[in-house]
mmCIF file of N, CA, C and O in Angstrom:
data_model
loop_
_atom_site.group_PDB
_atom_site.id
_atom_site.type_symbol
_atom_site.label_atom_id
_atom_site.label_comp_id
_atom_site.label_asym_id
_atom_site.label_seq_id
_atom_site.Cartn_x
_atom_site.Cartn_y
_atom_site.Cartn_z
ATOM 1 N N UNK A 1 77.069 131.705 104.769
ATOM 2 C CA UNK A 1 76.211 130.841 105.038
ATOM 3 C C UNK A 1 76.137 129.608 103.500
ATOM 4 O O UNK A 1 76.087 129.531 102.335
ATOM 5 N N UNK A 2 76.774 128.847 103.822
ATOM 6 C CA UNK A 2 77.022 127.297 103.099
ATOM 7 C C UNK A 2 75.500 126.296 102.750
ATOM 8 O O UNK A 2 74.702 126.737 103.115
ATOM 9 N N UNK A 3 75.483 125.834 101.544
ATOM 10 C CA UNK A 3 74.524 124.745 100.976
ATOM 11 C C UNK A 3 74.240 123.555 101.817
ATOM 12 O O UNK A 3 75.437 123.154 101.788
ATOM 13 N N UNK A 4 73.461 122.867 101.980
ATOM 14 C CA UNK A 4 73.332 122.216 102.293
ATOM 15 C C UNK A 4 73.851 121.197 101.840
ATOM 16 O O UNK A 4 73.907 120.753 100.573
ATOM 17 N N UNK A 5 75.050 119.387 102.338
ATOM 18 C CA UNK A 5 75.162 118.803 101.448
ATOM 19 C C UNK A 5 74.411 118.300 100.837
ATOM 20 O O UNK A 5 73.531 117.638 101.800
ATOM 21 N N UNK A 6 75.182 117.261 99.743
ATOM 22 C CA UNK A 6 74.002 116.716 99.126
ATOM 23 C C UNK A 6 74.623 114.955 98.993
ATOM 24 O O UNK A 6 75.959 115.090 99.443
ATOM 25 N N UNK A 7 74.154 114.523 98.995
ATOM 26 C CA UNK A 7 74.465 112.923 99.492
ATOM 27 C C UNK A 7 75.822 112.465 98.129
ATOM 28 O O UNK A 7 76.651 111.390 98.447
ATOM 29 N N UNK A 8 75.702 113.390 96.562
ATOM 30 C CA UNK A 8 76.612 113.084 96.136
ATOM 31 C C UNK A 8 78.367 113.800 96.476
ATOM 32 O O UNK A 8 79.275 113.202 96.327
ATOM 33 N N UNK A 9 78.227 114.842 97.782
ATOM 34 C CA UNK A 9 79.067 115.645 97.952
ATOM 35 C C UNK A 9 79.597 114.314 99.005
ATOM 36 O O UNK A 9 80.909 114.274 98.874
ATOM 37 N N UNK A 10 78.704 113.684 99.749
ATOM 38 C CA UNK A 10 79.597 113.124 100.850
ATOM 39 C C UNK A 10 79.822 111.879 99.965
ATOM 40 O O UNK A 10 81.019 111.309 100.462
ATOM 41 N N UNK A 11 79.427 111.049 98.713
ATOM 42 C CA UNK A 11 80.124 110.101 97.896
ATOM 43 C C UNK A 11 81.226 110.742 97.788
ATOM 44 O O UNK A 11 82.395 109.853 97.715
ATOM 45 N N UNK A 12 81.605 111.868 96.945
ATOM 46 C CA UNK A 12 83.159 112.192 96.355
ATOM 47 C C UNK A 12 83.392 112.406 97.910
ATOM 48 O O UNK A 12 85.257 112.021 97.347
ATOM 49 N N UNK A 13 83.373 112.702 98.887
ATOM 50 C CA UNK A 13 84.379 112.767 100.186
ATOM 51 C C UNK A 13 84.387 111.345 100.798
ATOM 52 O O UNK A 13 86.471 111.066 101.112
ATOM 53 N N UNK A 14 83.645 110.795 100.624
ATOM 54 C CA UNK A 14 83.965 109.319 101.100
ATOM 55 C C UNK A 14 85.231 108.410 100.301
ATOM 56 O O UNK A 14 85.795 107.853 100.458
ATOM 57 N N UNK A 15 85.510 109.031 98.705
ATOM 58 C CA UNK A 15 85.915 108.535 97.760
ATOM 59 C C UNK A 15 87.264 108.418 98.360
ATOM 60 O O UNK A 15 88.425 107.724 98.613
ATOM 61 N N UNK A 16 87.668 109.932 98.359
ATOM 62 C CA UNK A 16 88.661 110.794 98.685
ATOM 63 C C UNK A 16 89.658 110.439 100.066
ATOM 64 O O UNK A 16 90.955 110.387 100.056
ATOM 65 N N UNK A 17 88.552 110.545 100.910
ATOM 66 C CA UNK A 17 89.282 110.478 102.381
ATOM 67 C C UNK A 17 88.522 109.314 103.279
ATOM 68 O O UNK A 17 87.703 109.074 103.938
ATOM 69 N N UNK A 18 90.272 108.750 103.899
ATOM 70 C CA UNK A 18 89.941 107.587 104.504
ATOM 71 C C UNK A 18 89.764 107.723 106.183
ATOM 72 O O UNK A 18 90.791 108.520 106.110
ATOM 73 N N UNK A 19 89.082 107.896 106.650
ATOM 74 C CA UNK A 19 88.973 107.320 108.127
ATOM 75 C C UNK A 19 88.499 106.136 109.080
ATOM 76 O O UNK A 19 88.224 106.252 109.312
ATOM 77 N N UNK A 20 90.344 106.337 109.086
ATOM 78 C CA UNK A 20 90.323 104.790 110.305
ATOM 79 C C UNK A 20 89.740 104.920 111.263
ATOM 80 O O UNK A 20 89.058 103.300 112.183
ATOM 81 N N UNK A 21 89.544 105.965 111.926
ATOM 82 C CA UNK A 21 89.396 106.105 113.475
ATOM 83 C C UNK A 21 87.981 106.913 113.791
ATOM 84 O O UNK A 21 88.759 108.248 114.091
ATOM 85 N N UNK A 22 87.364 107.291 113.221
ATOM 86 C CA UNK A 22 86.373 108.161 113.261
ATOM 87 C C UNK A 22 86.378 109.005 114.311
ATOM 88 O O UNK A 22 85.758 108.058 115.116
ATOM 89 N N UNK A 23 86.059 110.304 114.497
ATOM 90 C CA UNK A 23 85.835 110.538 116.039
ATOM 91 C C UNK A 23 84.983 112.194 116.049
ATOM 92 O O UNK A 23 85.002 112.662 114.965
ATOM 93 N N UNK A 24 83.836 111.550 115.977
ATOM 94 C CA UNK A 24 82.957 112.826 116.277
ATOM 95 C C UNK A 24 83.572 114.506 116.687
ATOM 96 O O UNK A 24 82.883 115.227 115.714
ATOM 97 N N UNK A 25 84.217 114.818 117.366
ATOM 98 C CA UNK A 25 84.430 116.159 117.595
ATOM 99 C C UNK A 25 86.432 116.217 117.493
ATOM 100 O O UNK A 25 86.424 116.145 119.386
ATOM 101 N N UNK A 26 86.416 116.733 117.136
ATOM 102 C CA UNK A 26 88.178 116.190 117.460
ATOM 103 C C UNK A 26 88.606 116.897 117.780
ATOM 104 O O UNK A 26 88.209 118.142 117.381
ATOM 105 N N UNK A 27 89.799 117.459 118.489
ATOM 106 C CA UNK A 27 90.821 118.313 118.705
ATOM 107 C C UNK A 27 91.764 119.200 117.492
ATOM 108 O O UNK A 27 91.812 120.011 117.762
ATOM 109 N N UNK A 28 92.038 117.798 116.728
ATOM 110 C CA UNK A 28 92.599 117.915 115.860
ATOM 111 C C UNK A 28 92.337 116.601 115.036
ATOM 112 O O UNK A 28 92.314 115.848 114.993
ATOM 113 N N UNK A 29 92.495 117.502 113.206
ATOM 114 C CA UNK A 29 92.698 116.340 112.410
ATOM 115 C C UNK A 29 94.321 116.209 111.889
ATOM 116 O O UNK A 29 94.420 117.385 111.494
ATOM 117 N N UNK A 30 94.604 115.131 111.472
ATOM 118 C CA UNK A 30 95.924 115.161 110.759
ATOM 119 C C UNK A 30 95.584 114.360 109.411
ATOM 120 O O UNK A 30 95.363 113.275 109.132
ATOM 121 N N UNK A 31 95.585 114.898 108.510
ATOM 122 C CA UNK A 31 95.426 114.852 107.135
ATOM 123 C C UNK A 31 96.873 114.045 106.604
ATOM 124 O O UNK A 31 97.642 114.674 106.722
ATOM 125 N N UNK A 32 96.575 112.753 105.853
ATOM 126 C CA UNK A 32 98.214 112.210 105.586
ATOM 127 C C UNK A 32 97.990 112.473 104.228
ATOM 128 O O UNK A 32 96.429 111.654 103.817
ATOM 129 N N UNK A 33 99.235 112.356 103.148
ATOM 130 C CA UNK A 33 98.962 111.932 101.418
ATOM 131 C C UNK A 33 99.950 111.037 101.610
ATOM 132 O O UNK A 33 101.235 111.437 101.601
ATOM 133 N N UNK A 34 99.366 110.232 100.620
ATOM 134 C CA UNK A 34 100.651 108.886 100.443
ATOM 135 C C UNK A 34 101.864 109.540 99.822
ATOM 136 O O UNK A 34 101.038 110.380 98.021
ATOM 137 N N UNK A 35 102.473 108.934 99.331
ATOM 138 C CA UNK A 35 103.627 108.974 98.523
ATOM 139 C C UNK A 35 103.237 108.251 96.449
ATOM 140 O O UNK A 35 101.796 107.970 96.964
ATOM 141 N N UNK A 36 103.697 108.439 96.326
ATOM 142 C CA UNK A 36 103.416 108.059 94.412
ATOM 143 C C UNK A 36 103.575 106.597 94.716
ATOM 144 O O UNK A 36 104.355 105.815 95.193
ATOM 145 N N UNK A 37 102.634 105.933 94.404
ATOM 146 C CA UNK A 37 102.082 104.820 94.314
ATOM 147 C C UNK A 37 101.730 104.014 95.505
ATOM 148 O O UNK A 37 100.843 103.167 96.010
ATOM 149 N N UNK A 38 101.239 105.093 96.904
ATOM 150 C CA UNK A 38 101.232 104.350 98.038
ATOM 151 C C UNK A 38 99.499 104.402 98.135
ATOM 152 O O UNK A 38 98.656 105.328 97.152
ATOM 153 N N UNK A 39 98.503 103.969 99.234
ATOM 154 C CA UNK A 39 97.432 104.593 99.507
ATOM 155 C C UNK A 39 97.636 104.609 101.041
ATOM 156 O O UNK A 39 98.432 104.875 101.970
ATOM 157 N N UNK A 40 96.014 105.123 100.966
ATOM 158 C CA UNK A 40 95.586 105.553 102.329
ATOM 159 C C UNK A 40 95.600 104.333 103.540
ATOM 160 O O UNK A 40 96.042 105.215 104.760
ATOM 161 N N UNK A 41 94.994 103.031 103.136
ATOM 162 C CA UNK A 41 95.581 102.256 103.736
ATOM 163 C C UNK A 41 97.155 102.029 104.848
ATOM 164 O O UNK A 41 97.185 101.196 106.212
ATOM 165 N N UNK A 42 97.693 103.434 104.258
ATOM 166 C CA UNK A 42 99.272 102.299 104.892
ATOM 167 C C UNK A 42 98.806 103.559 106.344
ATOM 168 O O UNK A 42 99.819 103.134 106.943
ATOM 169 N N UNK A 43 98.408 104.887 106.195
ATOM 170 C CA UNK A 43 98.014 105.280 107.413
ATOM 171 C C UNK A 43 97.141 104.395 108.322
ATOM 172 O O UNK A 43 97.096 105.214 109.363
ATOM 173 N N UNK A 44 96.669 103.312 108.190
ATOM 174 C CA UNK A 44 95.542 102.865 109.586
ATOM 175 C C UNK A 44 96.438 102.511 110.615
ATOM 176 O O UNK A 44 95.811 102.425 111.627
ATOM 177 N N UNK A 45 97.473 101.824 110.823
ATOM 178 C CA UNK A 45 97.966 101.602 112.076
ATOM 179 C C UNK A 45 98.065 102.745 113.178
ATOM 180 O O UNK A 45 98.155 102.783 114.261
ATOM 181 N N UNK A 46 98.478 103.761 111.988
ATOM 182 C CA UNK A 46 98.714 104.936 112.517
ATOM 183 C C UNK A 46 97.608 105.971 114.077
ATOM 184 O O UNK A 46 97.980 106.296 114.617
ATOM 185 N N UNK A 47 96.445 105.454 113.672
ATOM 186 C CA UNK A 47 94.924 106.278 114.218
ATOM 187 C C UNK A 47 95.698 105.429 115.369
ATOM 188 O O UNK A 47 94.627 105.867 116.397
ATOM 189 N N UNK A 48 95.917 104.270 115.854
ATOM 190 C CA UNK A 48 95.765 103.795 117.149
ATOM 191 C C UNK A 48 96.853 104.301 117.990
ATOM 192 O O UNK A 48 97.119 104.174 119.071
ATOM 193 N N UNK A 49 97.733 104.441 117.153
ATOM 194 C CA UNK A 49 99.255 105.181 118.212
ATOM 195 C C UNK A 49 98.374 106.801 118.311
ATOM 196 O O UNK A 49 99.294 107.254 118.906
ATOM 197 N N UNK A 50 97.751 107.031 117.701
ATOM 198 C CA UNK A 50 97.446 108.803 118.140
ATOM 199 C C UNK A 50 96.184 109.265 119.164
ATOM 200 O O UNK A 50 95.544 108.062 119.673
ATOM 201 N N UNK A 51 96.358 110.098 119.836
ATOM 202 C CA UNK A 51 95.553 110.457 121.361
ATOM 203 C C UNK A 51 94.179 110.187 120.666
ATOM 204 O O UNK A 51 93.755 110.520 119.250
ATOM 205 N N UNK A 52 92.796 109.750 121.259
ATOM 206 C CA UNK A 52 91.433 109.340 120.717
ATOM 207 C C UNK A 52 91.122 110.517 120.466
ATOM 208 O O UNK A 52 90.041 111.273 119.409
ATOM 209 N N UNK A 53 91.016 111.822 120.804
ATOM 210 C CA UNK A 53 90.996 113.206 120.160
ATOM 211 C C UNK A 53 91.420 114.030 119.115
ATOM 212 O O UNK A 53 90.735 114.637 118.322
ATOM 213 N N UNK A 54 93.009 112.937 118.378
ATOM 214 C CA UNK A 54 92.896 113.082 117.066
ATOM 215 C C UNK A 54 92.594 111.935 115.754
ATOM 216 O O UNK A 54 92.411 111.399 116.350
ATOM 217 N N UNK A 55 92.033 113.007 114.898
ATOM 218 C CA UNK A 55 91.233 112.118 114.014
ATOM 219 C C UNK A 55 92.345 112.357 112.675
ATOM 220 O O UNK A 55 92.701 113.412 112.676
ATOM 221 N N UNK A 56 92.846 111.078 112.433
ATOM 222 C CA UNK A 56 93.078 110.406 111.295
ATOM 223 C C UNK A 56 92.539 110.563 109.821
ATOM 224 O O UNK A 56 91.746 110.255 109.488
ATOM 225 N N UNK A 57 92.992 111.483 108.674
ATOM 226 C CA UNK A 57 92.748 111.134 107.032
ATOM 227 C C UNK A 57 93.833 111.366 106.473
ATOM 228 O O UNK A 57 94.538 111.671 106.548
ATOM 229 N N UNK A 58 93.257 110.099 105.695
ATOM 230 C CA UNK A 58 94.187 109.531 104.599
ATOM 231 C C UNK A 58 93.258 110.047 103.248
ATOM 232 O O UNK A 58 92.088 109.384 103.011
ATOM 233 N N UNK A 59 94.198 110.173 102.613
ATOM 234 C CA UNK A 59 94.038 110.482 101.311
ATOM 235 C C UNK A 59 94.103 109.210 100.439
ATOM 236 O O UNK A 59 94.758 109.042 100.120
ATOM 237 N N UNK A 60 93.239 108.762 99.223
ATOM 238 C CA UNK A 60 92.569 107.601 98.878
ATOM 239 C C UNK A 60 93.140 108.357 96.996
ATOM 240 O O UNK A 60 91.274 109.141 96.902
ATOM 241 N N UNK A 61 93.817 108.214 96.459
ATOM 242 C CA UNK A 61 94.113 108.780 94.971
ATOM 243 C C UNK A 61 93.483 107.842 94.292
ATOM 244 O O UNK A 61 92.981 106.552 94.502
ATOM 245 N N UNK A 62 93.211 108.408 93.444
ATOM 246 C CA UNK A 62 92.106 107.318 92.095
ATOM 247 C C UNK A 62 93.037 106.449 91.749
ATOM 248 O O UNK A 62 94.207 107.060 91.492
ATOM 249 N N UNK A 63 92.943 105.692 90.548
ATOM 250 C CA UNK A 63 93.605 104.332 90.706
ATOM 251 C C UNK A 63 94.351 103.806 91.365
ATOM 252 O O UNK A 63 95.213 103.103 91.091
ATOM 253 N N UNK A 64 94.153 104.103 93.072
ATOM 254 C CA UNK A 64 94.675 102.828 94.011
ATOM 255 C C UNK A 64 93.581 101.970 94.477
ATOM 256 O O UNK A 64 92.776 102.439 94.457
ATOM 257 N N UNK A 65 93.921 100.762 94.867
ATOM 258 C CA UNK A 65 94.013 100.148 96.271
ATOM 259 C C UNK A 65 92.203 99.598 95.511
ATOM 260 O O UNK A 65 91.779 99.566 94.582
ATOM 261 N N UNK A 66 91.216 100.641 96.441
ATOM 262 C CA UNK A 66 89.861 99.928 95.806
ATOM 263 C C UNK A 66 88.557 101.324 94.742
ATOM 264 O O UNK A 66 88.084 100.754 94.561
ATOM 265 N N UNK A 67 90.388 102.013 94.250
ATOM 266 C CA UNK A 67 90.157 102.886 93.464
ATOM 267 C C UNK A 67 90.027 102.804 92.193
ATOM 268 O O UNK A 67 90.516 103.287 91.054
ATOM 269 N N UNK A 68 91.184 101.003 92.044
ATOM 270 C CA UNK A 68 91.809 100.746 91.359
ATOM 271 C C UNK A 68 91.223 100.901 89.657
ATOM 272 O O UNK A 68 91.449 101.303 88.510
ATOM 273 N N UNK A 69 90.177 100.800 89.774
ATOM 274 C CA UNK A 69 89.040 100.957 87.990
ATOM 275 C C UNK A 69 89.249 102.775 87.960
ATOM 276 O O UNK A 69 88.655 102.974 86.512
ATOM 277 N N UNK A 70 89.088 103.036 88.915
ATOM 278 C CA UNK A 70 89.167 104.760 88.401
ATOM 279 C C UNK A 70 90.816 105.325 87.407
ATOM 280 O O UNK A 70 91.386 104.769 87.889
ATOM 281 N N UNK A 71 91.081 106.400 86.475
ATOM 282 C CA UNK A 71 91.404 106.985 86.245
ATOM 283 C C UNK A 71 92.240 107.490 87.297
ATOM 284 O O UNK A 71 91.977 108.418 87.656
ATOM 285 N N UNK A 72 93.699 107.297 86.934
ATOM 286 C CA UNK A 72 94.458 107.806 87.659
ATOM 287 C C UNK A 72 94.598 109.336 87.447
ATOM 288 O O UNK A 72 94.342 109.930 86.371
ATOM 289 N N UNK A 73 94.868 109.683 88.318
ATOM 290 C CA UNK A 73 95.148 111.406 88.249
ATOM 291 C C UNK A 73 96.117 112.153 87.446
ATOM 292 O O UNK A 73 97.437 111.281 87.045
#
């Protein structure tokens, strides 16, 4: 049994994982890791090219794009 999720858990997830086209019940999830110096937004156009049942999730690293104020890893 897992513990219920808290707001802070969702907040951390939202900072790290970007879903350009969220899917309620995806049949598969494609997780994309940007290259060094890259950002999650590089994968946003991919979401439109995937079937609707596949959810794209892109990782947004600290120190990049809207997380620029956070220290890099």
